[in-house]
Amino acid sequence: MSHPQFTPRPLNPIYAGLPTTIFEVMSGLARTHEAVNLGQGFPDDPGPEDVRRKAAEAVVDGWNQYPPMMGLPELRHAAAAHYRHWQGLELDPEAEIMVTSGATEALAGALFSLIEPGDEVVLFQPLYDAYLPLVQRAGGIPRLVRLEPPSWAMTPEKLDQVFSERTKLVLFNNPQNPTGVVYDRAQMQLLADYCVRFNAYAVCDEVWEHVVFDGVTFEPLMALPGMRERTVKISSAGKIFGMTGWKVGLVFAAPHLMKVLSKAHQFLTFTTPPNLQAAVAYGLGKPDDYFTTMRAGLQRSRDRLVAGLKELGFEVLPSRGTYFLSIDLAAQGNAREPNAFDDEAFCLDLVKTRKVAAIPVSAFYAEDAVKSVVRFCFAKHDATIDRALAHLADLARKS
Ligand code: PMP
Ligand code: GLN
């Protein structure tokens, strides 16, 4: 029997037009060129052994069939206790907490369930790369705020330009990847005031909430006056325990929102591996000491990379959280204009000739990119950091 010839029909243009993520690209180049990988954000450390053993036990001895759609009750209860203790939040484990397969699923589900086609969505550049395609796929009209180094601060003037009666939702990330900024109370209050004034929902990506330094206290957006019933808070066990391959996300929202968020989850993944959930439930109950030691270790690594880069002559921007810090090539005393730099070309050259992978921050802009800032991941052993620094010797003076 003969079939008519297959002629490809157009696919969804949002996905068809997307490049491969910069993280995947740079990790691939790091493998090809046998470079030290300070690009994609993942620690050298394998993660807490007791938590890994819990997961292993749960795989071997535990229940490996579908867990409840909203997540294991023991995890939802552990999360309620954890966030009461660490962030002063009162969350009902039965009605306000849901487990997803990573923060990425939580983001997709939140955007798909809150946005109606044509709604305006406020986003902040630099933006984590998943945000924009998800907003667009949901039919949202992005309204982009451009943040700039060195402070990456929001201002009323910037917010005035994008907020209006058409604003349905704000998507915000704090602590912020890639800048390492932890927004303070005044900045959060400014954003909350606009959300309340324009009656907008907020989806707050707080996956880096535990990774903060210099004694900074992290405050969830949800805790600000007027925000409790309009905010979806998103967390990630992958970041809380430094095991980025563990795709276990947590979503927190008031019951009227959670009812709809759970419908998106039901048809995106429905559930998340129960063994990982059991281990995360155990991990969330670990004593404070575990979390403070984790922070102190990462802060030491940050300081080591900062000191090394400064000694080499790089201008390092402040980082108070996440696994990342950035250098600003335009702040190095070069005579060139900031937009005369090409961070992407710089990073391509770096991985090939210096054998160090980093991330060009322009990849986090959809338009009008800052092109002089380069991100490095410092969640690495001292030896890895030192090797990268040795490879970078004398570069600052040449770039
Ligand atoms: N949001 C931000 C800001 C991130 O940095 C990351 C991961 N690096 C994610 C979301 C995704 O988290 P998960 O791996 O849990 O999907
Ligand atoms: N969030 C990680 C980073 O910023 C990478 C996540 C990913 O590879 N998609 O490096």
Coordinates of C-alpha atoms and ligand atoms in Angstrom, one line a residue:
M1 CA 0.0 0.0 0.0
S2 CA 1.4 3.4 -0.9
H3 CA 1.2 6.3 1.6
P4 CA 1.1 9.9 0.7
Q5 CA 4.5 11.4 1.4
F6 CA 5.1 13.0 4.8
T7 CA 5.4 16.7 4.6
P8 CA 6.3 18.4 8.0
R9 CA 3.6 20.7 9.3
P10 CA 4.5 23.7 11.4
L11 CA 5.1 22.9 15.1
N12 CA 4.5 25.2 18.0
P13 CA 6.6 28.3 17.1
I14 CA 7.5 29.0 20.7
Y15 CA 9.3 25.7 21.1
A16 CA 10.3 25.3 17.5
G17 CA 12.2 28.7 17.7
L18 CA 13.9 28.0 21.0
P19 CA 17.7 27.4 21.2
T20 CA 19.1 24.7 23.6
T21 CA 19.5 26.2 27.0
I22 CA 22.8 27.9 27.7
F23 CA 23.4 25.5 30.7
E24 CA 23.2 22.5 28.5
V25 CA 25.4 24.2 25.8
M26 CA 28.1 25.2 28.2
S27 CA 28.2 21.9 30.0
G28 CA 28.5 20.2 26.6
L29 CA 31.4 22.5 25.7
A30 CA 33.0 21.9 29.1
R31 CA 33.0 18.1 28.4
T32 CA 34.3 18.6 24.8
H33 CA 37.1 20.9 25.9
E34 CA 37.8 19.1 29.2
A35 CA 37.3 22.4 30.9
V36 CA 36.6 23.2 34.6
N37 CA 32.9 23.6 34.6
L38 CA 31.9 26.7 36.6
G39 CA 28.9 27.2 34.2
Q40 CA 25.8 25.2 35.0
G41 CA 24.9 25.4 38.7
F42 CA 25.6 22.2 40.5
P43 CA 27.8 21.4 43.5
D44 CA 30.9 19.2 43.4
D45 CA 29.7 17.8 46.8
P46 CA 27.4 14.7 46.4
G47 CA 24.9 16.0 49.0
P48 CA 24.0 14.9 52.6
E49 CA 24.7 11.2 52.9
D50 CA 21.8 10.5 55.4
V51 CA 19.3 12.0 53.0
R52 CA 20.7 10.0 50.1
R53 CA 20.5 6.8 52.3
K54 CA 16.9 7.5 53.1
A55 CA 16.1 7.7 49.4
A56 CA 18.0 4.5 48.8
E57 CA 16.2 2.7 51.6
A58 CA 12.9 3.9 50.3
V59 CA 13.7 2.6 46.8
V60 CA 14.7 -0.8 48.2
D61 CA 12.2 -1.3 51.0
G62 CA 9.5 1.3 50.4
W63 CA 6.4 1.8 48.4
N64 CA 7.3 2.4 44.7
Q65 CA 3.8 2.9 43.3
Y66 CA 2.0 6.2 42.8
P67 CA 2.0 8.4 45.8
P68 CA -1.0 10.7 46.5
M69 CA -1.3 13.4 43.8
M70 CA -0.6 16.2 46.2
G71 CA 2.5 14.5 47.6
L72 CA 3.2 12.2 50.5
P73 CA 1.4 13.5 53.6
E74 CA 4.7 13.1 55.6
L75 CA 6.4 15.5 53.2
R76 CA 3.6 18.0 53.3
H77 CA 3.6 18.0 57.1
A78 CA 7.4 18.2 57.2
A79 CA 7.3 21.2 54.8
A80 CA 4.7 22.9 57.0
A81 CA 6.9 22.5 60.1
H82 CA 10.1 23.5 58.2
Y83 CA 8.7 26.7 56.8
R84 CA 7.1 27.6 60.1
H85 CA 10.4 27.2 61.8
W86 CA 12.6 28.9 59.1
Q87 CA 10.3 31.5 57.6
G88 CA 7.5 32.0 60.1
L89 CA 4.9 30.8 57.6
E90 CA 1.7 29.1 58.7
L91 CA 0.7 26.7 56.0
D92 CA -2.0 24.1 56.0
P93 CA -0.4 20.8 54.8
E94 CA -3.8 19.6 53.6
A95 CA -4.8 22.6 51.6
E96 CA -1.8 24.8 50.9
I97 CA 1.1 22.6 50.1
M98 CA 1.7 20.5 47.0
V99 CA 4.7 18.4 45.8
T100 CA 5.8 18.7 42.2
S101 CA 8.5 17.2 40.0
G102 CA 10.9 20.0 40.6
A103 CA 10.5 23.8 40.7
T104 CA 10.3 23.7 36.9
E105 CA 7.0 21.8 36.9
A106 CA 5.8 24.1 39.7
L107 CA 6.5 27.1 37.5
A108 CA 4.9 25.6 34.5
G109 CA 1.8 24.6 36.5
A110 CA 1.5 28.0 38.2
L111 CA 1.8 30.0 34.9
F112 CA -0.6 27.7 33.0
S113 CA -3.2 27.9 35.7
L114 CA -3.1 31.6 36.5
I115 CA -2.6 33.2 33.1
E116 CA -5.4 33.6 30.6
P117 CA -4.4 34.4 27.0
G118 CA -3.9 38.1 26.6
D119 CA -3.0 38.7 30.3
E120 CA 0.0 40.9 30.9
V121 CA 2.8 39.3 33.0
V122 CA 5.6 41.4 34.6
L123 CA 9.0 39.7 34.4
F124 CA 12.5 40.9 35.5
Q125 CA 15.6 40.6 33.3
P126 CA 17.9 38.9 33.8
L127 CA 15.4 36.1 33.9
Y128 CA 15.8 32.4 34.5
D129 CA 15.6 30.9 31.1
A130 CA 12.5 28.8 31.6
Y131 CA 10.3 31.8 32.5
L132 CA 9.6 33.5 29.2
P133 CA 8.7 30.5 27.0
L134 CA 6.4 29.3 29.7
V135 CA 4.6 32.6 30.0
Q136 CA 4.3 32.9 26.2
R137 CA 3.0 29.3 25.9
A138 CA 0.4 30.2 28.5
G139 CA -0.7 33.1 26.2
G140 CA 0.7 35.8 28.5
I141 CA 2.0 39.1 27.2
P142 CA 5.4 39.7 28.8
R143 CA 6.2 43.1 30.2
L144 CA 9.9 43.1 30.9
V145 CA 11.7 45.2 33.5
R146 CA 15.4 45.6 32.8
L147 CA 17.7 45.3 35.8
E148 CA 21.3 46.4 35.7
P149 CA 24.5 45.9 37.5
P150 CA 25.9 46.5 40.0
S151 CA 22.8 46.7 42.3
W152 CA 20.1 45.0 40.0
A153 CA 17.6 47.1 41.9
M154 CA 13.9 47.7 41.2
T155 CA 12.8 51.3 41.2
P156 CA 9.3 52.8 41.2
E157 CA 10.1 54.3 37.7
K158 CA 10.9 50.9 36.3
L159 CA 7.7 49.4 37.8
D160 CA 5.6 52.3 36.7
Q161 CA 6.6 51.4 33.1
V162 CA 5.2 47.9 33.2
F163 CA 2.4 47.7 35.7
S164 CA -1.2 48.6 34.7
E165 CA -4.7 47.4 35.1
R166 CA -3.9 44.7 32.6
T167 CA -1.2 43.2 34.8
K168 CA -2.4 39.8 35.9
L169 CA 0.7 38.3 37.4
V170 CA 4.3 39.1 38.4
L171 CA 6.9 36.4 38.2
F172 CA 9.8 37.1 40.5
N173 CA 12.9 35.3 41.6
N174 CA 14.5 35.8 45.0
P175 CA 17.4 35.1 45.8
Q176 CA 18.0 35.8 42.2
N177 CA 19.8 33.6 39.7
P178 CA 22.1 34.7 38.0
T179 CA 22.9 37.9 39.9
G180 CA 23.2 36.4 43.5
V181 CA 21.1 39.3 44.8
V182 CA 18.9 38.7 47.8
Y183 CA 16.3 41.5 47.7
D184 CA 15.9 43.3 51.0
R185 CA 12.7 44.2 52.8
A186 CA 12.4 47.6 51.1
Q187 CA 12.7 46.1 47.6
M188 CA 10.2 43.4 48.4
Q189 CA 7.8 45.9 49.9
L190 CA 8.1 48.0 46.7
L191 CA 7.1 45.0 44.6
A192 CA 4.4 43.9 47.0
D193 CA 2.9 47.4 46.9
Y194 CA 2.6 47.3 43.1
C195 CA 1.0 43.8 43.3
V196 CA -1.6 45.0 45.8
R197 CA -2.2 48.3 44.0
F198 CA -2.9 46.5 40.6
N199 CA -4.5 43.4 42.2
A200 CA -1.9 41.1 40.6
Y201 CA -0.9 37.6 41.5
A202 CA 2.7 36.9 42.3
V203 CA 4.6 33.7 41.5
C204 CA 7.7 33.8 43.6
D205 CA 10.5 31.4 42.7
E206 CA 12.3 31.0 46.0
V207 CA 14.4 27.9 45.2
W208 CA 17.6 29.6 46.5
E209 CA 15.9 30.6 49.9
H210 CA 18.4 28.5 52.0
V211 CA 21.5 29.5 50.1
V212 CA 22.1 32.9 51.6
F213 CA 25.3 34.4 53.1
D214 CA 26.7 37.1 55.3
G215 CA 24.0 36.6 57.9
V216 CA 21.2 37.7 55.5
T217 CA 17.7 36.6 56.5
F218 CA 15.6 35.4 53.7
E219 CA 12.0 36.7 53.7
P220 CA 9.3 35.1 51.6
L221 CA 7.2 37.4 49.4
M222 CA 4.1 35.6 50.7
A223 CA 4.8 37.0 54.2
L224 CA 4.4 40.7 53.2
P225 CA 1.2 42.4 54.0
G226 CA -1.5 41.8 51.4
M227 CA 0.5 39.0 49.7
R228 CA -0.6 35.8 51.4
E229 CA -3.7 35.2 49.3
R230 CA -2.2 36.3 46.0
T231 CA 1.2 34.6 46.1
V232 CA 2.4 31.2 44.9
K233 CA 5.7 30.3 46.6
I234 CA 7.9 27.8 44.8
S235 CA 10.8 25.9 46.5
S236 CA 13.1 23.1 45.3
A237 CA 14.6 20.2 47.3
G238 CA 17.3 20.1 44.6
K239 CA 18.6 23.4 45.9
I240 CA 17.8 22.9 49.6
F241 CA 20.0 19.8 49.8
G242 CA 22.4 20.7 47.0
M243 CA 21.3 17.7 44.8
T244 CA 20.2 19.4 41.7
G245 CA 19.2 16.1 39.9
W246 CA 16.5 15.5 42.5
K247 CA 13.4 16.9 40.9
V248 CA 11.3 17.5 43.9
G249 CA 9.5 20.9 44.0
L250 CA 7.2 22.4 46.7
V251 CA 4.4 24.8 46.0
F252 CA 2.7 26.9 48.6
A253 CA -0.5 28.9 48.0
A254 CA -3.8 29.8 49.6
P255 CA -6.5 27.1 49.1
H256 CA -8.4 29.0 46.4
L257 CA -5.3 29.1 44.3
M258 CA -4.1 25.6 45.2
K259 CA -7.3 24.1 44.0
V260 CA -6.5 25.2 40.5
L261 CA -2.7 24.7 40.7
S262 CA -3.4 21.1 41.5
K263 CA -5.3 20.6 38.3
A264 CA -2.3 21.7 36.3
H265 CA -0.1 19.3 38.3
Q266 CA -2.6 16.5 37.8
F267 CA -2.0 16.6 34.0
L268 CA 1.6 17.6 33.9
T269 CA 3.2 14.9 36.0
F270 CA 0.5 13.8 38.4
T271 CA 3.0 12.6 41.0
T272 CA 6.7 12.7 42.0
P273 CA 8.8 9.7 42.9
P274 CA 7.7 8.6 46.4
N275 CA 11.2 7.5 47.5
L276 CA 12.7 11.0 46.9
Q277 CA 9.7 12.5 48.6
A278 CA 10.3 10.3 51.7
A279 CA 14.0 11.4 51.8
V280 CA 13.1 15.1 51.4
A281 CA 10.6 14.8 54.3
Y282 CA 13.3 13.4 56.5
G283 CA 15.8 16.1 55.3
L284 CA 13.5 19.0 56.0
G285 CA 13.5 18.0 59.6
K286 CA 17.3 18.1 59.9
P287 CA 18.6 20.3 62.7
D288 CA 19.5 24.0 62.0
D289 CA 23.1 23.1 62.2
Y290 CA 22.9 21.3 58.8
F291 CA 21.6 24.3 57.0
T292 CA 23.9 26.8 58.7
T293 CA 26.9 24.6 58.0
M294 CA 25.9 24.3 54.4
R295 CA 25.7 28.1 54.1
A296 CA 29.0 28.6 55.8
G297 CA 30.7 26.1 53.4
L298 CA 29.3 27.8 50.3
Q299 CA 30.1 31.2 51.7
R300 CA 33.7 30.1 52.1
S301 CA 33.8 28.8 48.5
R302 CA 32.3 32.2 47.3
D303 CA 35.0 34.1 49.2
R304 CA 37.7 31.9 47.8
L305 CA 36.6 32.5 44.2
V306 CA 36.0 36.3 44.9
A307 CA 39.4 36.7 46.3
G308 CA 41.1 34.8 43.5
L309 CA 39.2 36.7 40.8
K310 CA 40.0 40.0 42.4
E311 CA 43.6 39.2 42.7
L312 CA 43.6 38.4 38.9
G313 CA 42.2 41.9 38.3
F314 CA 38.5 41.1 37.7
E315 CA 35.7 43.3 39.0
V316 CA 33.5 41.0 41.0
L317 CA 29.9 42.0 41.6
P318 CA 28.5 41.3 45.1
S319 CA 26.7 37.9 45.7
R320 CA 24.7 37.4 48.9
G321 CA 23.0 34.1 47.8
T322 CA 22.7 31.3 45.2
Y323 CA 25.7 29.3 43.9
F324 CA 26.7 32.2 41.7
L325 CA 28.8 35.3 41.4
S326 CA 29.5 37.5 38.4
I327 CA 32.3 39.6 37.0
D328 CA 31.6 42.8 35.1
L329 CA 34.0 43.2 32.3
A330 CA 32.8 46.8 31.8
A331 CA 33.7 47.8 35.3
Q332 CA 37.3 46.7 35.0
G333 CA 38.7 50.1 34.1
N334 CA 38.5 49.4 30.4
A335 CA 37.7 52.5 28.3
R336 CA 35.0 50.7 26.3
E337 CA 31.2 51.3 26.7
P338 CA 29.4 48.4 28.5
N339 CA 27.6 47.4 25.3
A340 CA 30.8 47.1 23.4
F341 CA 31.4 43.9 25.3
D342 CA 30.3 40.5 24.1
D343 CA 30.0 38.1 27.0
E344 CA 29.0 35.2 24.8
A345 CA 32.1 35.5 22.7
F346 CA 34.1 35.9 25.9
C347 CA 32.6 32.7 27.4
L348 CA 33.1 30.7 24.1
D349 CA 36.7 31.7 24.0
L350 CA 37.1 31.0 27.7
V351 CA 35.9 27.4 27.5
K352 CA 38.0 26.7 24.4
T353 CA 41.3 28.4 25.2
R354 CA 41.3 28.7 29.0
K355 CA 39.4 25.6 29.7
V356 CA 36.9 27.2 32.1
A357 CA 33.2 27.1 31.5
A358 CA 31.1 30.1 32.6
I359 CA 27.7 31.5 31.7
P360 CA 27.2 34.8 29.7
V361 CA 24.5 36.7 31.6
S362 CA 23.1 38.1 28.3
A363 CA 21.5 34.7 27.9
F364 CA 19.1 35.7 30.7
Y365 CA 17.8 38.7 28.7
A366 CA 15.2 38.5 26.0
E367 CA 16.0 42.0 24.7
D368 CA 18.4 44.9 25.3
A369 CA 20.8 42.6 27.1
V370 CA 23.6 43.6 29.5
K371 CA 26.6 42.1 27.6
S372 CA 29.5 42.6 30.0
V373 CA 28.6 40.3 32.8
V374 CA 29.8 36.7 33.2
R375 CA 28.5 34.2 35.8
F376 CA 30.6 31.6 37.6
C377 CA 29.4 28.8 39.9
F378 CA 31.4 28.6 43.1
A379 CA 29.6 25.6 44.7
K380 CA 32.8 23.6 44.1
H381 CA 35.7 22.0 46.0
D382 CA 38.6 24.3 46.7
A383 CA 40.7 22.3 44.2
T384 CA 38.2 23.0 41.4
I385 CA 38.1 26.7 42.2
D386 CA 41.9 26.9 42.4
R387 CA 42.2 25.0 39.0
A388 CA 39.9 27.5 37.4
L389 CA 41.7 30.4 38.8
A390 CA 45.0 29.1 37.6
H391 CA 43.6 28.8 34.1
L392 CA 42.4 32.4 34.2
A393 CA 45.7 33.9 35.3
D394 CA 46.6 37.1 33.4
L395 CA 43.3 37.1 31.5
A396 CA 41.7 40.1 33.2
R397 CA 44.4 42.4 31.9
K398 CA 43.9 41.2 28.4
S399 CA 40.1 41.3 28.2
Ligands
PMP1 N1 14.3 28.5 39.3 C1 15.5 28.9 39.4 C2 15.8 30.3 39.7 C3 16.6 28.0 39.3 O1 17.9 28.5 39.5 C4 16.3 26.6 39.1 C5 17.4 25.6 38.9 N2 18.6 26.0 38.9 C6 15.0 26.2 38.9 C7 14.0 27.2 39.1 C8 14.7 24.8 38.7 O2 14.6 24.0 39.8 P1 14.3 22.4 39.7 O3 15.6 21.8 39.3 O4 13.8 22.1 41.0 O5 13.3 22.2 38.6
GLN2 N1 19.6 26.5 37.5 C1 20.9 26.0 37.0 C2 21.8 27.2 36.7 O1 21.3 28.3 36.7 C3 20.7 25.1 35.8 C4 19.4 24.5 35.5 C5 19.4 23.9 34.2 O2 20.4 23.4 33.7 N2 18.3 23.9 33.5 O3 22.9 26.9 36.4

